[in-house]
XYZ file of N, CA and C in Angstrom:
678
model
N 0.827 -1.210 0.000
C 0.000 0.000 0.000
C 0.863 1.262 0.000
N 1.845 1.292 0.899
C 2.745 2.446 0.971
C 3.542 2.573 -0.316
N 4.056 1.444 -0.802
C 4.850 1.453 -2.027
C 4.038 1.957 -3.212
N 2.770 1.569 -3.270
C 1.907 1.990 -4.371
C 1.568 3.469 -4.271
N 1.293 3.957 -3.054
C 0.903 5.353 -2.867
C 2.029 6.299 -3.271
N 3.264 5.942 -2.906
C 4.400 6.816 -3.197
C 5.132 6.433 -4.484
N 4.612 5.440 -5.221
C 5.208 5.016 -6.497
C 6.684 4.637 -6.325
N 6.981 3.892 -5.273
C 8.372 3.569 -4.965
C 9.001 2.674 -6.026
N 8.252 1.696 -6.513
C 8.797 0.791 -7.525
C 9.122 1.538 -8.810
N 8.260 2.481 -9.184
C 8.507 3.263 -10.392
C 9.752 4.129 -10.242
N 10.028 4.549 -9.024
C 11.187 5.407 -8.763
C 12.447 4.605 -8.452
N 12.332 3.277 -8.473
C 13.495 2.432 -8.261
C 13.989 2.374 -6.833
N 13.083 2.439 -5.872
C 13.473 2.388 -4.465
C 12.514 1.477 -3.703
N 12.787 1.275 -2.421
C 11.953 0.408 -1.588
C 11.624 1.116 -0.279
N 10.681 0.543 0.465
C 10.309 1.114 1.762
C 11.510 1.117 2.701
N 12.284 0.034 2.694
C 13.464 -0.063 3.559
C 14.470 1.033 3.240
N 14.736 1.248 1.955
C 15.683 2.286 1.554
C 15.205 3.665 1.987
N 13.914 3.907 1.856
C 13.373 5.213 2.222
C 13.420 5.435 3.732
N 13.201 4.376 4.514
C 13.285 4.496 5.974
C 14.717 4.819 6.393
N 15.683 4.134 5.788
C 17.095 4.401 6.092
C 17.466 5.824 5.688
N 17.003 6.246 4.509
C 17.293 7.603 4.038
C 16.666 8.645 4.955
N 15.433 8.378 5.404
C 14.768 9.305 6.313
C 15.478 9.408 7.645
N 15.922 8.256 8.181
C 16.654 8.260 9.452
C 17.973 9.007 9.315
N 18.646 8.829 8.180
C 19.910 9.534 7.935
C 19.689 11.039 7.866
N 18.623 11.441 7.181
C 18.299 12.866 7.090
C 17.995 13.451 8.459
N 17.252 12.707 9.273
C 16.928 13.184 10.620
C 18.188 13.379 11.454
N 19.087 12.402 11.420
C 20.324 12.506 12.198
C 21.144 13.710 11.746
N 21.142 13.961 10.426
C 21.901 15.084 9.885
C 21.327 16.426 10.326
N 19.990 16.500 10.451
C 19.330 17.773 10.750
C 18.948 17.958 12.213
N 19.114 16.932 13.032
C 18.600 16.972 14.401
C 19.208 18.082 15.244
N 20.408 18.558 14.865
C 21.036 19.632 15.638
C 20.186 20.893 15.664
N 19.326 21.068 14.643
C 18.473 22.257 14.570
C 17.541 22.330 15.772
N 17.148 21.172 16.317
C 16.246 21.136 17.472
C 16.837 21.901 18.649
N 18.157 21.875 18.785
C 18.833 22.561 19.889
C 19.320 23.943 19.478
N 19.915 24.034 18.286
C 20.551 25.285 17.864
C 19.526 26.384 17.610
N 18.411 26.058 16.958
C 17.410 27.083 16.652
C 16.861 27.769 17.902
N 16.370 27.028 18.904
C 15.892 27.710 20.119
C 16.997 28.419 20.887
N 18.233 27.914 20.791
C 19.349 28.576 21.469
C 19.587 29.956 20.879
N 19.507 30.074 19.557
C 19.669 31.376 18.906
C 18.495 32.287 19.230
N 17.277 31.753 19.159
C 16.084 32.559 19.432
C 16.012 32.987 20.893
N 16.667 32.238 21.770
C 16.693 32.598 23.188
C 17.371 33.945 23.398
N 18.304 34.288 22.503
C 18.986 35.578 22.597
C 18.022 36.738 22.382
N 16.891 36.472 21.715
C 15.875 37.504 21.492
C 14.855 37.553 22.618
N 14.994 36.668 23.598
C 14.059 36.648 24.720
C 12.999 35.577 24.637
N 13.032 34.759 23.587
C 12.037 33.692 23.468
C 12.352 32.574 24.461
N 11.341 32.020 25.123
C 11.567 30.899 26.047
C 12.174 29.711 25.309
N 13.258 29.167 25.845
C 13.977 28.085 25.170
C 13.090 26.864 24.962
N 12.383 26.438 26.021
C 11.574 25.222 25.927
C 10.449 25.373 24.911
N 9.794 26.535 24.928
C 8.679 26.758 24.005
C 9.152 26.818 22.557
N 10.277 27.506 22.313
C 10.780 27.597 20.942
C 11.307 26.248 20.458
N 11.826 25.424 21.383
C 12.242 24.077 20.991
C 11.029 23.246 20.574
N 9.949 23.330 21.360
C 8.728 22.599 21.011
C 8.184 23.081 19.668
N 8.195 24.397 19.444
C 7.709 24.946 18.176
C 8.578 24.479 17.012
N 9.886 24.393 17.240
C 10.801 23.898 16.207
C 10.463 22.464 15.823
N 10.228 21.626 16.834
C 9.903 20.218 16.585
C 8.567 20.086 15.863
N 7.551 20.819 16.333
C 6.221 20.723 15.722
C 6.238 21.199 14.269
N 6.906 22.333 14.017
C 6.945 22.867 12.650
C 7.690 21.920 11.716
N 8.784 21.326 12.203
C 9.535 20.376 11.376
C 8.710 19.122 11.107
N 7.994 18.654 12.122
C 7.192 17.431 11.971
C 6.067 17.629 10.960
N 5.261 18.674 11.166
C 4.110 18.875 10.283
C 4.543 19.313 8.883
N 5.616 20.107 8.786
C 6.111 20.513 7.477
C 6.624 19.333 6.671
N 7.405 18.475 7.319
C 7.931 17.288 6.644
C 6.818 16.303 6.312
N 5.843 16.176 7.218
C 4.706 15.286 6.971
C 3.919 15.737 5.746
N 3.659 17.041 5.645
C 2.932 17.570 4.492
C 3.736 17.392 3.212
N 5.047 17.608 3.292
C 5.892 17.453 2.114
C 5.891 16.010 1.620
N 5.881 15.056 2.559
C 5.912 13.654 2.164
C 4.564 13.119 1.730
N 3.522 13.359 2.542
C 2.205 12.772 2.282
C 1.470 13.504 1.166
N 1.518 14.840 1.177
C 0.761 15.609 0.190
C 1.562 15.822 -1.097
N 2.786 16.360 -0.958
C 3.585 16.654 -2.150
C 4.330 15.429 -2.676
N 4.446 14.378 -1.831
C 5.162 13.149 -2.212
C 6.592 13.449 -2.646
N 7.258 14.271 -1.854
C 8.648 14.625 -2.106
C 9.487 14.253 -0.886
N 10.666 13.665 -1.083
C 11.500 13.235 0.051
C 12.324 14.377 0.636
N 11.651 15.452 0.990
C 12.336 16.622 1.528
C 11.952 16.826 2.987
N 12.931 17.121 3.815
C 12.673 17.435 5.220
C 12.559 18.949 5.372
N 11.564 19.392 6.099
C 11.313 20.815 6.309
C 11.628 21.164 7.758
N 12.419 22.207 7.958
C 12.771 22.642 9.313
C 13.161 24.113 9.265
N 13.166 24.798 10.416
C 13.589 26.205 10.447
C 14.978 26.376 9.837
N 15.126 27.437 9.061
C 16.370 27.678 8.329
C 17.369 28.415 9.208
N 18.583 27.883 9.282
C 19.632 28.554 10.039
C 20.098 29.790 9.270
N 19.882 30.930 9.802
C 20.245 32.181 9.141
C 19.198 33.226 9.443
N 17.951 32.915 9.083
C 16.869 33.839 9.392
C 16.648 33.956 10.896
N 16.863 32.834 11.619
C 16.677 32.901 13.071
C 17.684 33.856 13.708
N 18.925 33.817 13.232
C 19.941 34.737 13.744
C 19.623 36.176 13.349
N 19.109 36.363 12.126
C 18.730 37.708 11.683
C 17.626 38.274 12.566
N 16.641 37.429 12.891
C 15.538 37.872 13.753
C 16.041 38.207 15.146
N 16.852 37.320 15.722
C 17.294 37.494 17.107
C 18.249 38.667 17.269
N 19.241 38.755 16.388
C 20.315 39.724 16.598
C 20.113 41.047 15.858
N 19.334 41.037 14.778
C 19.128 42.279 14.024
C 17.754 42.880 14.291
N 16.702 42.109 14.022
C 15.341 42.636 14.175
C 15.046 42.991 15.630
N 15.421 42.111 16.555
C 15.100 42.332 17.973
C 16.160 43.177 18.667
N 17.427 42.757 18.609
C 18.466 43.427 19.389
C 18.899 44.766 18.803
N 18.985 44.851 17.473
C 19.461 46.090 16.847
C 18.308 47.040 16.538
N 17.277 46.543 15.861
C 16.153 47.401 15.480
C 15.200 47.669 16.631
N 15.243 46.846 17.673
C 14.472 47.116 18.880
C 13.047 46.609 18.896
N 12.670 45.774 17.939
C 11.317 45.221 17.950
C 11.235 44.065 18.953
N 10.045 43.830 19.485
C 9.857 42.694 20.385
C 9.840 41.409 19.562
N 10.159 40.280 20.222
C 10.159 39.023 19.477
C 8.751 38.627 19.070
N 7.739 39.098 19.822
C 6.359 38.826 19.420
C 6.025 39.519 18.100
N 6.483 40.781 17.969
C 6.269 41.522 16.725
C 7.009 40.861 15.570
N 8.221 40.384 15.848
C 9.011 39.705 14.816
C 8.308 38.441 14.331
N 7.735 37.675 15.260
C 7.010 36.464 14.872
C 5.765 36.805 14.060
N 5.109 37.915 14.405
C 3.956 38.359 13.625
C 4.346 38.689 12.198
N 5.496 39.372 12.039
C 5.985 39.701 10.699
C 6.339 38.437 9.921
N 6.909 37.452 10.617
C 7.251 36.181 9.965
C 5.992 35.471 9.482
N 4.941 35.503 10.302
C 3.681 34.864 9.908
C 3.101 35.535 8.670
N 3.093 36.864 8.660
C 2.554 37.597 7.512
C 3.366 37.291 6.255
N 4.701 37.274 6.393
C 5.543 36.964 5.234
C 5.294 35.540 4.747
N 5.020 34.623 5.683
C 4.705 33.250 5.294
C 3.427 33.165 4.483
N 2.418 33.939 4.895
C 1.158 33.977 4.148
C 1.386 34.535 2.747
N 2.195 35.598 2.664
C 2.487 36.211 1.363
C 3.211 35.223 0.453
N 4.211 34.523 1.002
C 4.958 33.553 0.200
C 4.072 32.396 -0.244
N 3.118 32.012 0.607
C 2.189 30.945 0.227
C 1.337 31.377 -0.961
N 0.852 32.616 -0.913
C 0.053 33.149 -2.024
C 0.888 33.225 -3.302
N 2.136 33.697 -3.169
C 3.018 33.783 -4.335
C 3.295 32.402 -4.923
N 3.396 31.398 -4.052
C 3.648 30.033 -4.517
C 2.442 29.472 -5.253
N 1.251 29.733 -4.725
C 0.024 29.234 -5.353
C -0.109 29.761 -6.777
N 0.264 31.019 -6.979
C 0.139 31.637 -8.304
C 1.435 31.551 -9.117
N 2.369 30.681 -8.679
C 3.628 30.447 -9.399
C 4.447 31.716 -9.613
N 4.346 32.635 -8.677
C 5.121 33.876 -8.773
C 6.452 33.738 -8.039
N 6.483 32.930 -6.986
C 7.683 32.810 -6.156
C 8.874 32.292 -6.957
N 8.647 31.249 -7.767
C 9.747 30.694 -8.562
C 10.249 31.712 -9.575
N 9.336 32.517 -10.127
C 9.741 33.555 -11.078
C 10.615 34.596 -10.392
N 10.231 34.995 -9.177
C 11.032 35.966 -8.430
C 12.399 35.397 -8.067
N 12.422 34.121 -7.666
C 13.696 33.489 -7.290
C 14.640 33.409 -8.484
N 14.104 33.064 -9.639
C 14.936 32.964 -10.840
C 15.382 34.328 -11.346
N 14.665 35.385 -10.947
C 15.033 36.732 -11.380
C 16.261 37.253 -10.642
N 16.590 36.652 -9.505
C 17.773 37.072 -8.744
C 19.013 36.484 -9.409
N 20.013 37.303 -9.741
C 21.229 36.786 -10.385
C 21.899 35.703 -9.539
N 22.524 34.747 -10.205
C 23.137 33.618 -9.502
C 24.224 34.068 -8.536
N 25.016 35.082 -8.937
C 26.087 35.532 -8.044
C 25.534 36.121 -6.749
N 24.354 36.752 -6.826
C 23.734 37.276 -5.610
C 23.214 36.145 -4.731
N 22.639 35.105 -5.350
C 22.152 33.964 -4.575
C 23.302 33.295 -3.826
N 24.442 33.166 -4.486
C 25.618 32.585 -3.831
C 26.107 33.494 -2.714
N 26.092 34.808 -2.982
C 26.555 35.769 -1.973
C 25.663 35.747 -0.737
N 24.352 35.568 -0.933
C 23.434 35.486 0.213
C 23.830 34.325 1.130
N 24.072 33.163 0.519
C 24.421 31.977 1.308
C 25.741 32.171 2.043
N 26.728 32.730 1.353
C 28.033 32.967 1.982
C 27.915 33.991 3.107
N 27.165 35.063 2.856
C 26.993 36.097 3.878
C 26.319 35.567 5.129
N 25.271 34.762 4.954
C 24.582 34.170 6.104
C 25.523 33.239 6.863
N 26.322 32.470 6.116
C 27.281 31.569 6.757
C 28.308 32.319 7.581
N 28.837 33.412 7.044
C 29.811 34.219 7.786
C 29.171 34.869 9.009
N 27.925 35.296 8.865
C 27.197 35.897 9.984
C 27.048 34.899 11.124
N 26.624 33.670 10.795
C 26.476 32.625 11.805
C 27.826 32.253 12.415
N 28.870 32.245 11.588
C 30.210 31.942 12.096
C 30.648 32.968 13.128
N 30.416 34.239 12.833
C 30.803 35.303 13.763
C 30.032 35.195 15.075
N 28.739 34.873 14.983
C 27.935 34.699 16.200
C 28.486 33.547 17.038
N 28.828 32.440 16.375
C 29.383 31.294 17.084
C 30.716 31.609 17.737
N 31.585 32.315 17.031
C 32.883 32.690 17.591
C 32.724 33.588 18.808
N 31.759 34.498 18.745
C 31.536 35.401 19.877
C 30.907 34.672 21.065
N 29.923 33.818 20.797
C 29.247 33.101 21.882
C 30.189 32.151 22.622
N 31.132 31.552 21.902
C 32.074 30.642 22.548
C 33.229 31.373 23.217
N 33.366 32.672 22.935
C 34.436 33.440 23.552
C 35.736 33.416 22.781
N 35.746 32.791 21.605
C 36.967 32.757 20.796
C 37.342 34.163 20.357
N 36.344 34.984 20.056
C 36.565 36.409 19.807
C 35.601 37.200 20.676
N 35.939 38.439 20.936
C 35.097 39.327 21.726
C 34.850 40.607 20.947
N 33.620 41.121 21.047
C 33.273 42.348 20.340
C 33.198 43.507 21.325
N 33.093 44.713 20.782
C 32.923 45.889 21.629
C 34.212 46.447 22.184
N 35.334 46.197 21.517
C 36.618 46.707 21.982
C 36.850 48.083 21.374
N 37.271 49.033 22.194
C 37.493 50.388 21.697
C 38.664 50.394 20.720
N 38.418 50.933 19.533
C 39.461 51.026 18.524
C 39.589 49.803 17.635
N 38.801 48.765 17.908
C 38.854 47.556 17.080
C 37.493 46.875 17.113
N 37.067 46.293 15.996
C 35.750 45.629 15.989
C 35.711 44.390 16.866
N 36.791 43.620 16.884
C 36.854 42.396 17.699
C 38.270 42.216 18.237
N 38.398 41.358 19.234
C 39.730 40.953 19.679
C 39.687 39.494 20.093
N 40.851 38.872 20.171
C 40.942 37.447 20.475
C 40.554 37.205 21.925
N 39.806 36.123 22.162
C 39.393 35.779 23.511
C 40.501 35.122 24.314
N 40.151 34.692 25.516
C 41.104 34.049 26.419
C 41.202 32.560 26.091
N 42.313 32.157 25.498
C 42.461 30.774 25.071
C 42.796 29.828 26.226
N 42.865 30.361 27.431
C 43.026 29.509 28.607
C 41.674 29.164 29.226
N 40.627 29.801 28.715
C 39.284 29.557 29.225
C 38.766 28.211 28.713
N 38.172 27.429 29.611
C 37.681 26.102 29.235
C 36.600 26.197 28.163
N 35.723 27.198 28.271
C 34.652 27.369 27.292
C 35.219 27.611 25.900
N 36.267 28.420 25.824
C 36.905 28.703 24.536
C 37.536 27.439 23.965
N 38.224 26.686 24.809
C 38.866 25.449 24.360
C 37.836 24.432 23.882
N 36.698 24.358 24.568
C 35.631 23.452 24.136
C 35.063 23.882 22.788
N 34.947 25.201 22.584
C 34.458 25.706 21.306
C 35.389 25.344 20.161
N 36.699 25.495 20.395
C 37.687 25.135 19.372
C 37.657 23.637 19.099
N 37.589 22.841 20.174
C 37.521 21.384 20.010
C 36.287 20.987 19.207
N 35.146 21.593 19.527
C 33.900 21.263 18.838
C 34.015 21.536 17.346
N 34.580 22.694 16.998
C 34.738 23.059 15.589
C 35.638 22.061 14.862
N 36.785 21.752 15.459
C 37.728 20.832 14.819
C 37.151 19.420 14.729
N 36.479 18.986 15.792
C 35.917 17.634 15.827
C 34.834 17.467 14.769
N 33.922 18.439 14.688
C 32.853 18.373 13.689
C 33.429 18.451 12.279
N 34.452 19.293 12.084
C 35.084 19.416 10.764
C 35.674 18.086 10.311
N 36.349 17.387 11.230
C 36.942 16.089 10.897
C 35.855 15.079 10.537
N 34.765 15.062 11.325
C 33.669 14.134 11.045
C 33.035 14.413 9.686
N 32.892 15.694 9.342
C 32.292 16.047 8.052
C 33.225 15.701 6.904
N 34.545 15.886 7.104
C 35.510 15.503 6.070
C 35.460 13.998 5.827
N 35.259 13.248 6.918
C 35.149 11.794 6.817
C 33.770 11.359 6.313
N 32.874 12.339 6.097
C 31.518 12.094 5.594
C 30.727 11.144 6.494
N 30.813 11.401 7.798
C 30.076 10.609 8.773
C 28.694 11.224 8.959
N 27.647 10.409 8.826
C 26.284 10.901 8.982
C 26.065 11.425 10.398
N 25.382 12.571 10.489
C 25.106 13.150 11.799
C 26.319 13.779 12.444
N 27.264 14.270 11.638
C 28.507 14.826 12.175
C 28.252 15.970 13.155
N 27.343 16.877 12.787
C 27.072 18.029 13.650
C 26.432 17.583 14.953
N 25.461 16.674 14.865
C 24.790 16.185 16.072
C 25.772 15.448 16.982
N 26.637 14.615 16.405
C 27.644 13.898 17.195
C 28.571 14.888 17.892
N 28.966 15.932 17.165
C 29.834 16.947 17.752
C 29.168 17.682 18.902
N 27.879 18.007 18.735
C 27.141 18.700 19.797
C 27.041 17.825 21.040
N 26.691 16.550 20.855
C 26.545 15.636 21.993
C 27.881 15.442 22.705
N 28.952 15.241 21.928
C 30.280 15.038 22.519
C 30.732 16.259 23.305
N 30.566 17.442 22.720
C 30.975 18.668 23.406
C 30.128 18.915 24.642
N 28.845 18.578 24.573
C 27.970 18.727 25.742
C 28.444 17.847 26.894
N 28.797 16.607 26.586
C 29.297 15.690 27.621
C 30.582 16.232 28.240
N 31.486 16.726 27.389
C 32.733 17.305 27.898
C 32.456 18.551 28.733
N 31.459 19.350 28.305
C 31.092 20.538 29.071
C 30.598 20.191 30.461
N 29.843 19.094 30.564
C 29.366 18.634 31.879
C 30.537 18.150 32.730
N 31.464 17.406 32.103
C 32.623 16.879 32.831
C 33.490 18.008 33.385
N 33.689 19.063 32.582
C 34.560 20.167 32.996
C 33.811 21.286 33.720
N 32.564 21.028 34.088
C 31.822 21.972 34.912
C 31.271 23.184 34.197
N 31.202 23.155 32.870
C 30.653 24.275 32.114
C 29.144 24.164 31.947
N 28.602 22.977 32.123
C 27.169 22.728 32.020
C 26.731 21.873 33.196
N 25.471 21.968 33.521
C 24.921 21.143 34.594
C 23.873 20.202 34.015
N 23.719 19.051 34.630
C 22.728 18.088 34.171
C 21.320 18.625 34.388
N 20.400 18.356 33.459
C 19.011 18.809 33.644
C 18.347 18.091 34.806
N 17.345 18.729 35.386
C 16.625 18.120 36.503
C 15.855 16.878 36.062
N 15.395 16.869 34.810
C 14.695 15.702 34.275
C 14.956 15.614 32.779
N 14.959 14.394 32.272
C 15.283 14.162 30.869
C 14.040 14.014 29.996
N 12.897 13.710 30.593
C 11.646 13.543 29.852
C 10.577 14.409 30.502
N 9.852 15.162 29.690
C 8.779 16.006 30.210
C 7.749 16.222 29.119
N 6.585 16.687 29.501
C 5.546 17.001 28.528
C 5.906 18.289 27.805
N 5.406 18.481 26.586
C 5.713 19.703 25.840
C 5.280 20.943 26.614
N 6.103 21.999 26.613
C 5.729 23.223 27.324
C 4.637 23.978 26.594
N 4.043 24.921 27.266
C 3.016 25.770 26.667
C 3.678 26.729 25.692
N 3.291 26.684 24.429
C 3.897 27.551 23.420
C 2.975 28.694 23.030
N 1.921 28.912 23.803
C 0.993 29.995 23.480
C 1.589 31.336 23.882
């Protein structure tokens, strides 16, 4: 029944292959469950609620993509816009995170309408390729700078200089450097779930070296996201 509904035989695949592929995709993307709410927390959003919202949006988005659109694509919050909302819209421009979420909802409705009338793809193709590449690189550098600052590898706000080198004797800084190198090696080796493995390993080391504390409980009901 499943094979017939998704035309798996026609596409040259099987249910087993698709389950393995789905599990691999989940492991690769699972870091978003932690990283997205951590970034949004900088804007004042409750960590637990934003984590629950991240999980729900990824679940229902991916479910709709698979069941309705019949496409093997996983949908989850995009790393880049969350940092823009937290650090630019809220912290720099001074809007509340509630107002920012309202603007995101309105933009989502607009994009849905543009998609229905096949306008979105036309607009996307109208953007020159070099600009599309520059957007991705710029967002990546922005996220890199945020990560370097949060780990203490660099510090901002120095008089006469935009940044300066952090204290490399600090355990937090050393853990940040280790995490970057460890994840880089795993990705070079093309190990599935490299980012998630790196996050879990660094978290364990952070607990061992006293930088993090164990949670009071490991299982709980979803928090109120209203």
